[in-house]
Tab-separated table of C-alpha atoms in Angstrom:
chain	number	residue	atom	x	y	z
A	1	MET	CA	0.063	-0.060	0.007
A	2	THR	CA	1.520	3.295	-1.076
A	3	SER	CA	1.940	5.893	1.821
A	4	PHE	CA	0.798	9.509	1.415
A	5	PHE	CA	3.319	10.520	4.148
A	6	ALA	CA	7.084	11.284	3.665
A	7	PRO	CA	9.384	8.912	5.495
A	8	TYR	CA	11.880	10.049	7.991
A	9	PRO	CA	13.984	12.260	7.783
A	10	HIS	CA	11.924	14.272	5.267
A	11	GLY	CA	8.767	13.583	7.316
A	12	ARG	CA	9.138	14.776	10.579
A	13	PRO	CA	5.861	14.994	12.769
A	14	ARG	CA	7.497	16.881	15.648
A	15	ARG	CA	7.765	19.769	13.404
A	16	LEU	CA	4.259	20.498	13.888
A	17	ARG	CA	4.555	20.169	17.872
A	18	ARG	CA	7.525	22.607	18.063
A	19	ASP	CA	5.550	25.734	19.224
A	20	GLU	CA	2.260	26.878	20.683
A	21	PHE	CA	1.016	28.718	17.651
A	22	THR	CA	1.667	25.658	15.272
A	23	ARG	CA	0.023	23.294	17.916
A	24	ASN	CA	-3.078	25.490	17.962
A	25	LEU	CA	-3.212	25.864	14.206
A	26	VAL	CA	-3.094	22.011	13.586
A	27	ARG	CA	-5.241	20.813	16.528
A	28	GLU	CA	-8.118	18.581	15.324
A	29	HIS	CA	-10.515	18.900	18.387
A	30	ALA	CA	-11.334	21.620	20.929
A	31	VAL	CA	-13.507	21.911	23.823
A	32	THR	CA	-15.816	25.238	24.338
A	33	ALA	CA	-18.252	26.162	26.739
A	34	ASN	CA	-20.939	25.682	24.064
A	35	ASP	CA	-20.232	21.987	24.270
A	36	PHE	CA	-21.638	21.786	28.004
A	37	ILE	CA	-24.921	20.969	29.674
A	38	TYR	CA	-24.657	21.422	33.361
A	39	PRO	CA	-26.723	18.940	35.467
A	40	VAL	CA	-28.058	20.529	38.763
A	41	PHE	CA	-30.061	19.248	41.667
A	42	VAL	CA	-32.986	21.274	42.770
A	43	LEU	CA	-34.975	20.844	46.138
A	44	ASP	CA	-38.051	22.423	47.465
A	45	GLY	CA	-38.097	25.292	49.967
A	46	GLN	CA	-36.289	28.472	50.106
A	47	LYS	CA	-32.614	29.304	50.976
A	48	GLN	CA	-31.892	25.547	50.803
A	49	ARG	CA	-28.602	24.287	50.201
A	50	GLN	CA	-27.346	20.823	50.665
A	51	PRO	CA	-23.913	19.638	49.910
A	52	VAL	CA	-23.673	16.137	48.189
A	53	ALA	CA	-20.943	14.479	50.244
A	54	SER	CA	-19.945	11.953	47.491
A	55	MET	CA	-19.609	14.847	44.849
A	56	PRO	CA	-17.368	17.540	46.180
A	57	GLY	CA	-18.397	21.012	44.862
A	58	VAL	CA	-21.872	19.774	43.998
A	59	GLU	CA	-24.909	20.958	45.757
A	60	ARG	CA	-28.672	20.412	46.215
A	61	VAL	CA	-30.257	23.879	46.047
A	62	SER	CA	-33.933	25.329	46.030
A	63	ILE	CA	-35.218	27.305	43.132
A	64	ASP	CA	-34.203	30.871	44.545
A	65	LEU	CA	-30.380	29.493	44.867
A	66	LEU	CA	-30.482	27.999	41.542
A	67	LEU	CA	-31.353	31.408	39.833
A	68	PRO	CA	-27.621	32.756	40.313
A	69	VAL	CA	-26.331	29.343	39.052
A	70	ALA	CA	-28.494	29.857	35.984
A	71	GLU	CA	-26.822	33.439	35.884
A	72	GLN	CA	-23.456	32.109	35.778
A	73	CYS	CA	-24.193	29.787	32.908
A	74	MET	CA	-25.242	32.716	31.087
A	75	LYS	CA	-22.242	34.740	31.574
A	76	LEU	CA	-19.901	31.750	31.197
A	77	GLY	CA	-21.639	30.645	27.804
A	78	VAL	CA	-23.042	27.344	29.152
A	79	PRO	CA	-25.997	27.046	26.858
A	80	CYS	CA	-28.333	24.645	29.071
A	81	LEU	CA	-28.987	23.592	32.223
A	82	ALA	CA	-30.399	19.763	33.035
A	83	LEU	CA	-32.518	19.454	36.123
A	84	PHE	CA	-32.742	16.661	38.513
A	85	PRO	CA	-35.208	16.981	41.317
A	86	VAL	CA	-34.811	15.950	44.892
A	87	ILE	CA	-38.338	14.860	46.042
A	88	ASP	CA	-39.386	14.647	49.502
A	89	GLN	CA	-39.962	11.215	50.789
A	90	SER	CA	-43.684	11.768	51.571
A	91	LEU	CA	-44.236	12.539	48.047
A	92	LYS	CA	-42.807	9.242	46.730
A	93	THR	CA	-45.382	6.495	45.840
A	94	PRO	CA	-45.210	3.113	44.008
A	95	ASP	CA	-46.712	4.786	40.922
A	96	GLY	CA	-44.583	7.928	40.926
A	97	ARG	CA	-47.728	10.064	40.340
A	98	GLU	CA	-45.720	13.222	41.545
A	99	ALA	CA	-43.851	13.186	38.300
A	100	PHE	CA	-46.696	14.579	36.336
A	101	ASN	CA	-48.094	17.069	39.073
A	102	PRO	CA	-48.335	20.423	37.197
A	103	GLU	CA	-47.643	22.167	40.632
A	104	GLY	CA	-44.737	19.833	41.252
A	105	LEU	CA	-40.893	20.799	41.705
A	106	VAL	CA	-39.813	20.327	38.117
A	107	PRO	CA	-42.562	22.458	36.491
A	108	ARG	CA	-42.284	25.201	38.905
A	109	THR	CA	-38.444	25.243	38.336
A	110	VAL	CA	-38.721	25.196	34.673
A	111	GLN	CA	-41.399	28.135	34.759
A	112	ARG	CA	-38.991	30.139	36.989
A	113	LEU	CA	-35.898	29.649	34.918
A	114	LYS	CA	-37.684	30.539	31.587
A	115	LYS	CA	-39.188	33.593	33.145
A	116	GLU	CA	-35.807	34.895	34.389
A	117	PHE	CA	-33.342	33.453	31.645
A	118	PRO	CA	-35.447	32.796	28.601
A	119	GLU	CA	-32.339	32.473	26.462
A	120	LEU	CA	-30.883	29.655	28.740
A	121	GLY	CA	-31.652	26.297	27.587
A	122	VAL	CA	-33.450	24.135	29.992
A	123	MET	CA	-33.513	20.190	29.853
A	124	THR	CA	-35.747	17.776	32.172
A	125	ASP	CA	-35.243	14.140	32.932
A	126	VAL	CA	-38.158	11.952	32.194
A	127	ALA	CA	-38.009	9.046	34.415
A	128	LEU	CA	-39.862	7.960	37.606
A	129	ASP	CA	-36.967	6.988	39.995
A	130	PRO	CA	-36.973	10.259	41.886
A	131	PHE	CA	-40.637	9.849	42.475
A	132	THR	CA	-41.119	6.054	43.253
A	133	SER	CA	-40.860	4.717	46.788
A	134	HIS	CA	-38.910	1.806	45.476
A	135	GLY	CA	-36.437	3.790	43.560
A	136	GLN	CA	-37.090	2.255	40.048
A	137	ASP	CA	-37.485	4.112	36.817
A	138	GLY	CA	-40.986	2.467	36.199
A	139	LEU	CA	-43.859	0.622	37.670
A	140	LEU	CA	-43.749	-2.724	39.275
A	141	ASP	CA	-45.810	-5.801	38.864
A	142	GLU	CA	-46.572	-8.231	41.636
A	143	THR	CA	-43.278	-9.963	41.355
A	144	GLY	CA	-41.264	-6.691	41.253
A	145	TYR	CA	-40.613	-6.799	37.640
A	146	ILE	CA	-40.724	-3.444	35.871
A	147	LEU	CA	-43.647	-3.052	33.512
A	148	ASN	CA	-42.774	-1.580	30.146
A	149	ASP	CA	-46.021	-0.306	28.587
A	150	GLU	CA	-47.680	0.844	31.778
A	151	THR	CA	-44.600	2.796	32.700
A	152	VAL	CA	-44.539	4.456	29.237
A	153	GLU	CA	-48.061	5.731	29.825
A	154	VAL	CA	-46.801	7.624	33.075
A	155	LEU	CA	-43.826	8.915	31.127
A	156	VAL	CA	-45.956	10.615	28.417
A	157	LYS	CA	-47.944	12.221	31.253
A	158	GLN	CA	-44.603	13.309	32.767
A	159	ALA	CA	-43.237	14.668	29.468
A	160	LEU	CA	-46.373	16.522	28.505
A	161	THR	CA	-46.334	18.236	32.152
A	162	GLN	CA	-42.658	19.453	31.561
A	163	ALA	CA	-43.510	20.594	28.000
A	164	ARG	CA	-46.699	22.489	29.142
A	165	ALA	CA	-44.332	24.175	31.713
A	166	GLY	CA	-42.155	25.511	29.004
A	167	VAL	CA	-39.184	23.144	28.983
A	168	ASP	CA	-36.928	23.070	25.909
A	169	ILE	CA	-35.624	19.534	25.988
A	170	VAL	CA	-37.108	16.394	27.456
A	171	ALA	CA	-34.682	13.745	28.142
A	172	PRO	CA	-36.148	10.323	28.754
A	173	SER	CA	-33.597	8.291	30.743
A	174	ASP	CA	-35.837	5.372	31.630
A	175	MET	CA	-34.931	2.840	29.115
A	176	MET	CA	-38.400	1.666	28.432
A	177	ASP	CA	-39.003	0.233	24.875
A	178	GLY	CA	-41.116	2.577	22.691
A	179	ARG	CA	-41.134	5.520	25.086
A	180	ILE	CA	-39.606	7.952	22.554
A	181	GLY	CA	-42.426	7.233	19.896
A	182	ALA	CA	-45.022	7.553	22.645
A	183	ILE	CA	-43.689	10.852	23.893
A	184	ARG	CA	-43.241	12.263	20.410
A	185	GLN	CA	-46.794	11.566	19.506
A	186	GLY	CA	-48.095	12.883	22.778
A	187	LEU	CA	-46.169	16.109	22.020
A	188	GLU	CA	-47.195	16.418	18.529
A	189	GLY	CA	-50.772	15.823	19.830
A	190	GLU	CA	-50.637	18.923	22.194
A	191	ARG	CA	-48.826	20.779	19.331
A	192	HIS	CA	-45.551	21.132	21.242
A	193	ILE	CA	-43.794	20.882	18.069
A	194	HIS	CA	-40.647	22.636	19.186
A	195	THR	CA	-39.960	20.597	22.337
A	196	ARG	CA	-36.865	18.658	21.616
A	197	ILE	CA	-36.206	15.107	22.719
A	198	MET	CA	-32.727	14.213	23.736
A	199	ALA	CA	-33.058	10.280	23.992
A	200	TYR	CA	-30.831	8.416	26.783
A	201	SER	CA	-30.505	5.742	24.020
A	202	ALA	CA	-27.626	3.949	25.164
A	203	LYS	CA	-27.729	3.966	29.017
A	204	TYR	CA	-25.847	1.127	30.653
A	205	ALA	CA	-26.569	-0.537	33.903
A	206	SER	CA	-23.424	0.958	35.264
A	207	ALA	CA	-21.708	0.955	38.776
A	208	PHE	CA	-20.728	4.512	38.212
A	209	TYR	CA	-24.178	6.167	39.155
A	210	GLY	CA	-23.728	5.942	42.890
A	211	PRO	CA	-23.158	9.359	43.887
A	212	PHE	CA	-25.970	10.604	41.629
A	213	ARG	CA	-28.481	8.416	43.446
A	214	ASP	CA	-27.121	9.814	46.628
A	215	ALA	CA	-27.806	13.327	45.272
A	216	VAL	CA	-31.312	12.651	44.121
A	217	GLY	CA	-32.199	10.395	47.251
A	218	SER	CA	-33.028	7.323	45.240
A	219	SER	CA	-30.335	5.049	46.499
A	220	SER	CA	-32.039	4.215	49.816
A	221	ASN	CA	-35.159	3.577	48.070
A	222	LEU	CA	-33.524	1.227	45.719
A	223	GLY	CA	-31.822	-0.678	48.332
A	224	LYS	CA	-30.034	-3.855	47.013
A	225	SER	CA	-32.319	-3.780	43.825
A	226	ASN	CA	-30.830	-3.069	40.366
A	227	LYS	CA	-31.945	-1.873	37.031
A	228	LYS	CA	-30.393	-4.611	34.768
A	229	VAL	CA	-33.822	-5.541	33.313
A	230	TYR	CA	-34.108	-2.195	31.411
A	231	GLN	CA	-30.649	-0.504	31.483
A	232	MET	CA	-28.025	-1.925	29.086
A	233	ASP	CA	-25.615	-4.747	29.594
A	234	PRO	CA	-22.035	-3.236	29.780
A	235	GLY	CA	-20.697	-6.012	27.630
A	236	ASN	CA	-22.770	-5.171	24.630
A	237	THR	CA	-22.059	-2.553	21.818
A	238	ASP	CA	-24.123	-3.678	18.713
A	239	GLU	CA	-27.170	-3.395	20.968
A	240	ALA	CA	-26.208	0.398	21.489
A	241	LEU	CA	-26.656	0.747	17.716
A	242	ARG	CA	-30.049	-0.917	17.637
A	243	GLU	CA	-31.165	1.308	20.538
A	244	VAL	CA	-30.145	4.572	18.908
A	245	ALA	CA	-31.746	3.451	15.562
A	246	MET	CA	-35.029	2.705	17.198
A	247	ASP	CA	-34.999	6.167	19.049
A	248	LEU	CA	-34.303	7.991	15.863
A	249	ALA	CA	-36.977	6.230	14.024
A	250	GLU	CA	-39.378	7.076	16.797
A	251	GLY	CA	-38.670	10.952	16.708
A	252	ALA	CA	-35.544	11.623	18.951
A	253	ASP	CA	-33.814	14.864	17.897
A	254	MET	CA	-30.516	13.907	19.782
A	255	VAL	CA	-29.115	10.833	21.398
A	256	MET	CA	-27.058	10.315	24.468
A	257	VAL	CA	-24.580	7.611	25.468
A	258	LYS	CA	-24.182	7.024	29.519
A	259	PRO	CA	-21.905	6.669	31.230
A	260	GLY	CA	-19.105	8.856	29.472
A	261	MET	CA	-15.481	7.862	29.663
A	262	PRO	CA	-15.716	4.128	30.048
A	263	TYR	CA	-18.083	4.130	26.972
A	264	LEU	CA	-16.091	6.204	24.716
A	265	ASP	CA	-16.163	3.278	22.105
A	266	ILE	CA	-20.082	3.500	21.926
A	267	VAL	CA	-19.779	7.314	21.304
A	268	ARG	CA	-17.484	6.578	18.358
A	269	ARG	CA	-19.680	3.805	17.001
A	270	VAL	CA	-22.818	5.931	17.305
A	271	LYS	CA	-21.337	9.083	15.568
A	272	ASP	CA	-19.939	7.022	12.865
A	273	GLU	CA	-23.052	4.996	12.060
A	274	PHE	CA	-25.740	7.664	12.386
A	275	LYS	CA	-24.133	11.001	12.231
A	276	VAL	CA	-26.750	12.713	14.379
A	277	PRO	CA	-26.404	15.121	17.354
A	278	THR	CA	-24.596	12.782	19.708
A	279	PHE	CA	-24.154	13.293	23.551
A	280	ALA	CA	-22.405	11.795	26.376
A	281	TYR	CA	-23.052	12.096	30.155
A	282	GLN	CA	-19.580	12.362	32.448
A	283	VAL	CA	-21.493	10.713	35.127
A	284	SER	CA	-21.219	11.185	38.800
A	285	GLY	CA	-18.844	8.408	39.541
A	286	GLU	CA	-16.609	9.757	36.663
A	287	TYR	CA	-16.786	13.211	38.560
A	288	ALA	CA	-16.113	11.849	41.851
A	289	MET	CA	-13.011	9.800	41.034
A	290	LEU	CA	-11.112	12.796	39.464
A	291	LYS	CA	-12.150	14.964	42.293
A	292	ALA	CA	-10.997	12.364	44.703
A	293	ALA	CA	-7.749	12.006	43.001
A	294	ALA	CA	-7.008	15.648	42.637
A	295	ALA	CA	-7.955	16.027	46.411
A	296	ASN	CA	-5.115	13.606	47.328
A	297	GLY	CA	-2.644	15.337	45.025
A	298	TRP	CA	-2.385	12.393	42.553
A	299	LEU	CA	-3.688	14.382	39.736
A	300	ASP	CA	-3.701	17.996	38.533
A	301	HIS	CA	-7.355	18.804	38.830
A	302	ASP	CA	-7.769	21.500	35.981
A	303	LEU	CA	-5.646	19.611	33.417
A	304	VAL	CA	-7.490	16.226	33.994
A	305	MET	CA	-10.969	17.871	34.111
A	306	LEU	CA	-10.229	19.607	30.523
A	307	GLU	CA	-8.409	16.444	29.098
A	308	SER	CA	-11.188	14.251	30.068
A	309	LEU	CA	-13.577	16.727	28.421
A	310	LEU	CA	-11.673	16.768	25.174
A	311	ALA	CA	-11.746	12.970	24.994
A	312	PHE	CA	-15.585	13.198	24.633
A	313	LYS	CA	-15.105	15.600	21.749
A	314	ARG	CA	-12.359	13.481	20.074
A	315	ALA	CA	-14.542	10.383	20.498
A	316	GLY	CA	-17.396	12.258	18.384
A	317	ALA	CA	-19.680	13.804	21.164
A	318	ASP	CA	-21.427	17.064	19.967
A	319	GLY	CA	-22.026	17.911	23.679
A	320	ILE	CA	-21.276	16.746	27.004
A	321	LEU	CA	-23.427	16.653	30.257
A	322	THR	CA	-20.713	17.261	33.048
A	323	TYR	CA	-20.806	18.527	36.655
A	324	PHE	CA	-17.321	20.287	35.716
A	325	ALA	CA	-19.289	22.711	33.224
A	326	LEU	CA	-18.824	25.893	35.172
A	327	ASP	CA	-15.256	25.288	36.443
A	328	ALA	CA	-14.382	24.078	32.914
A	329	ALA	CA	-15.843	27.193	31.347
A	330	ARG	CA	-14.135	29.460	33.761
A	331	LYS	CA	-10.829	27.633	33.007
A	332	LEU	CA	-11.487	27.798	29.159
A	333	ARG	CA	-11.949	31.696	29.436
A	334	SER	CA	-8.959	32.299	31.483
């Protein structure tokens, strides 16, 4: 096979690494604040601020304290917030009915954010685990198995409640079969034609979600149960492409791979196969690992933060959900 590249010594790849201006000129991938979606945890009440012990620097905050966070996003150029509710235990039920309460925490948060910051994107999670007393993403039958079609009916109600509140993007993270098509049909039926769907298409049954479940308060409800009967097996890659294909056919505008760095191969395969807007979620466990290593002096915090985010872009992600969003945006600006 004929090579297009001059052999050494006529070809010296290090010439393009000699100085900073040359490295900047030939760099293939870069991260900007426009690439970030910032996940936040919101709880009810006023002036409520609760640190998440397993996620240093991350807090659960009430709506009034979320507004300054949204303002920071605007100033730093982070285009979108992703809302995750922390629901009082008294409101959690086996059927998760609080998920579609029009006066609930999520609709009120969406309305306030869109009123104060209309140009800031707002994304909401469509799943029942923050609202169920058992901590699962769906309804259970008498044996404890998660019911698919019955759950989808509730998810449609939840998504429509969020759309009526004015959310920009609904993001079903539940991994029920057929929920994208059902939600899209529901949105179209109420003429929410501009509401985007970002599907958690390849969401794996991962051990990296632990700190997130602490943050939203579902870990204690879930107990020793798991989500392997609906989230994907970490050993599968072809299945991820099938899931993405189904979600796109049902009306998803964007797709997501979750977790992030342990699944960069999936990001690359999805982007190569479908060439659609593809996102990755740098999940709580990934964030916690980097934070812990940096706190112990084993890694340089800012350097590994930015390098990890660049890895997503290099793998083909168009955007990244990351708890580092504000810190990374500040660092990139400086």
